[in-house]
Amino acid sequence: MPNKIKGNSISKSISRRGFLKGAALGLASTAIPFGTADASVWDAFLQKHFREMNEDEIQTVIKRLEKEYDKKFDTKFNIKTTKAMPGTLFGYGLDLSRCIGCRRCVYACVRENNQSRDPQIHWITVLRFKKGEKWIDLEESEKYYYPGAVPEEGYFYMPVQCQQCENPPCVRVCPTKATWKEPDGIVVVDYNWCIGCRYCMAACPYGARHFNWAKPRIRKEELNPETHYLGNRPRYAGVVEKCTFCVQRTRAGRYPACVEICPVGARKFGNLLDPKSEIRYCIENKRVFRLKEDLNTYPKFYYFFAT
Amino acid sequence: MYALLKNFFTVLKHMARGDKWYYIWLAFLSFFIIAGVASYIRQLNTGLILTAMRDQVSWGFYISNFTFLVGVAAAAVLLVVPAYIYNFKPIKEIVLFGELLAVTAITMCILFILVDMGRPERVWHLMPIIGTMNFPSSLLAWDVVVLNGYLAINFLISFYVLYKMSHSKEYSIQLIKPLILISIPWAISIHTVTAFLYNGLSARPFWNASILAPRFIASALSSGPALMIIIFQIVRKVSKIDIDNKAIFKIAELIAYAIGLNLFLFGAEFFKEFYSGSIHLAPMEYLYFGLHGKTALVPWMWSALIFNITAFLIFLSPTARENFLTLNLACVLIIAGVYIEKGMGLVVPGFVPGVLGEIYEYSPSWTEKSITIGIWATGAMLYTLLLKFAMPIYTGELRFLSKTGK
Ligand code: SF4
Ligand code: SF4
């Protein structure tokens, strides 16, 4: 299995002789790419902030990235840059009384969004609580539960992912503006601009941001080549990533992967600005709450109980 | 031009010369620097996965050391205040060594930030004009500005003074006075901004307490000058520079007040958290008693508290602080105490328990330790060389040619 995994192995043991070679390579590839013949390394190094590029520049970058990915993964990638539709503000609903804690959403998300399989990155965390116990400070929750079958007697579940805050602390603290809120309310990261300082991870109250502690590895046959620049295109070591409400799907009029997969229909998604949308109906007619409302982050992620 | 080159070589030649101990010391430091660089290259190759940091505890040992060193960097300010404002002669003469220490400490801070970054080659994104600094909203952007500004100010002051001295000229106090005056609030600002960096995060209740910035300043004003006292004694020993005991004892007295204040603020924090006992008590509980059987930091935190209190008692008593044996003991204790408290004791409980209630016990990996020791060795090397350059100018043993070629 390991040799099927694309990208560099992280468990490569470094022999004494190989060490110096590795050192030289490391300086060349990870640090500033002096002396490489390949001009695209310099292009990558000098790439501008996504929001400061004009259409032409963006297209050049997309072509270069597609070529890079092709070389790296031996797969033809399609990287879209679809803009936010005017008049949309995406919102999400999750019915706690329905969720059975099966974690299908977790793995559907991983497949859709090209998360690293080794080391594992999950954008959705499902928390398990014992019924009748204190739960709002989340300290009694269990993230690592391994049931034989779900739902388990005496427990309930609460999945947590990026809440797409209207007032996102992660955006406020980022020193380089590498993460921002799009007009349709989705908080995105420019993986080519993020410096990996992880200040946003300290600022996020929902544990929604994840760091590529090593080079992400995905098997070729598990790649999803239909991507968006701000969404599920493959990431790099040393940058932060997070849930984008499947921007590559939702801007094309589809549901996020987690909504589609949920076997009990616990997950709802739609346009908060459309008064006739299902999400609006749920918010107006059910008992809703948002996580850690006391922090004034104004999540666009609503939890609700049955009416 | 000729004079400049010639002077440059004089300096080089001078720095390369020393007794046996000087070479042993440099070799000793070089060993750790090389080991650190080797670990860093591995970390660059493999990623930060070689550290013990994970999504749950996303800052660790590097940022802890950074925070401690920001405190050390302001040591200079405590010396500048009495020296220039009140014209306290014995301290004024040694302020220069404090400023050089500030230069060293800030350089180390920058190194600690660089090794913590996931993409260090993108550091230019963080620079004015060519990058996209998130002003005024990101405290990290502010920190970049105040730290580099502080570095520049201290560099300018100390090198101007050294330049003048080395050409046997009196330096003009009119010229550097504005810089010195500005360096005082600036030193406070580097602490404050660094404290605010944590303080502003409502997601992390342990940091989100107003007492954080005052405690930063109080603890920095205890540990930084203690380090200076030790350095002054070394300088006295290895050079002809005469540092008045009066200066050292004065600094020791000031340290007593700073520790007293720090302990008081700590007591206030401790009372508020434990008496009210809200859910935000958890990080404090983790630090001092452990949480759900996880107690990694407990022995460290109690040691730090005992160190701080013992040091306080010694600094408070005039007989104890004027005896070099107890004085040095107290200096070591307070440096260690603040290093624990303002380092791991500050950074880790921000993340434990995590925002989703998870308890991930963090303790630095070998890579982190080796890189950290490497940076400390680099700092020690830099300060040694700076002293080696500054001391003979100070005593008049080293003089340069001026442009006229005299
Ligand atoms: S949940 Fe976290 S990552 Fe998502 S927008 Fe809010 S602060 Fe940012
Ligand atoms: S890790 Fe990246 S996105 Fe997060 S604050 Fe730092 S630069 Fe911004």
XYZ file of C-alpha atoms in Angstrom, chain A residues 10 14 19 22-23 26 30-32 45-47 49 52 119 125 134 137-139 141 143-144 160 171-177 191-199 201-207 210-211 213-215 236-239 292 295, chain B residues 38 41-42 44-49 51 53-59 116-126 130-135 137-141 196-198 200-204 207 279 282 291-292 351 353 355-358:
116
model
C 6.845 10.779 5.553
C 16.932 8.924 6.696
C 21.010 12.681 5.084
C 18.200 15.137 1.822
C 19.462 18.285 3.423
C 15.244 20.109 1.403
C 11.137 23.623 0.555
C 13.006 26.841 1.010
C 13.567 29.437 -1.659
C 7.128 31.352 -5.373
C 6.201 34.739 -6.760
C 2.493 34.025 -7.214
C -2.547 36.888 -3.597
C -4.971 40.772 -6.192
C -1.756 11.806 7.940
C -15.773 16.047 13.813
C -23.656 18.354 31.011
C -18.928 23.186 27.341
C -18.171 20.159 25.160
C -15.732 18.828 27.731
C -17.876 14.926 24.668
C -14.532 12.395 19.718
C -12.973 8.939 19.482
C -19.098 20.027 14.127
C -10.226 36.010 9.171
C -9.706 38.809 11.641
C -6.430 37.386 12.944
C -4.771 36.130 9.756
C -1.663 38.297 9.348
C -1.535 37.951 5.562
C -5.210 38.012 4.533
C -3.421 27.680 -0.132
C -0.769 29.434 -2.165
C -0.730 32.460 0.098
C -1.076 30.959 3.590
C 2.231 31.103 5.461
C 1.276 28.404 7.930
C 1.501 30.517 11.080
C -1.620 28.793 12.503
C -2.891 31.923 14.215
C -6.375 27.817 14.342
C -5.859 29.437 17.719
C -8.657 31.891 16.954
C -11.327 29.495 15.671
C -13.738 28.550 18.487
C -14.958 25.440 16.670
C -11.777 23.503 15.889
C -6.777 21.901 10.060
C -3.093 22.053 9.307
C 1.575 18.841 9.337
C 3.172 16.713 6.592
C 2.897 16.412 2.832
C 0.447 21.532 0.282
C 2.404 20.698 3.383
C 2.491 23.581 5.821
C -0.816 25.274 4.990
C -21.078 29.193 21.255
C -18.836 34.652 21.244
C 20.376 19.658 10.915
C 16.524 20.786 7.612
C 14.782 17.548 8.503
C 11.739 21.434 6.350
C 11.854 18.167 4.417
C 9.270 16.275 6.347
C 7.014 18.967 7.708
C 6.047 20.124 11.162
C 4.773 16.609 11.834
C 7.081 18.296 16.214
C 2.160 19.917 17.763
C -1.125 18.800 16.248
C -4.435 20.420 15.322
C -5.495 20.295 18.997
C -2.386 22.078 20.279
C -1.269 24.027 17.253
C 1.381 26.162 18.942
C 7.334 27.636 13.523
C 6.015 28.642 10.095
C 4.584 26.010 7.798
C 5.798 27.879 4.703
C 8.854 29.905 5.733
C 9.684 30.793 2.117
C 6.454 32.806 2.008
C 7.586 35.093 4.791
C 7.536 37.952 2.284
C 3.728 37.797 2.307
C 4.034 39.265 5.772
C 5.313 43.518 -1.233
C 3.069 41.415 1.004
C -0.516 41.815 2.175
C -0.307 42.682 5.839
C -3.668 42.452 7.520
C -3.723 45.893 9.101
C -6.983 43.792 12.401
C -4.298 41.134 12.876
C -2.224 41.422 16.019
C 0.411 39.273 14.374
C 0.874 41.928 11.701
C -2.812 41.050 22.963
C -1.983 38.473 20.322
C -3.232 35.852 22.772
C -7.820 38.913 21.797
C -8.931 35.338 21.139
C -12.353 34.780 22.667
C -12.110 31.124 21.654
C -9.448 30.568 24.316
C -5.854 33.874 27.269
C -16.320 26.249 33.054
C -10.567 24.164 33.192
C -7.631 17.456 34.240
C -9.165 14.018 33.808
C -5.246 24.782 23.870
C -8.819 21.641 26.911
C -12.251 24.242 21.765
C -14.182 21.001 21.316
C -13.283 19.801 24.809
C -10.467 17.489 23.825
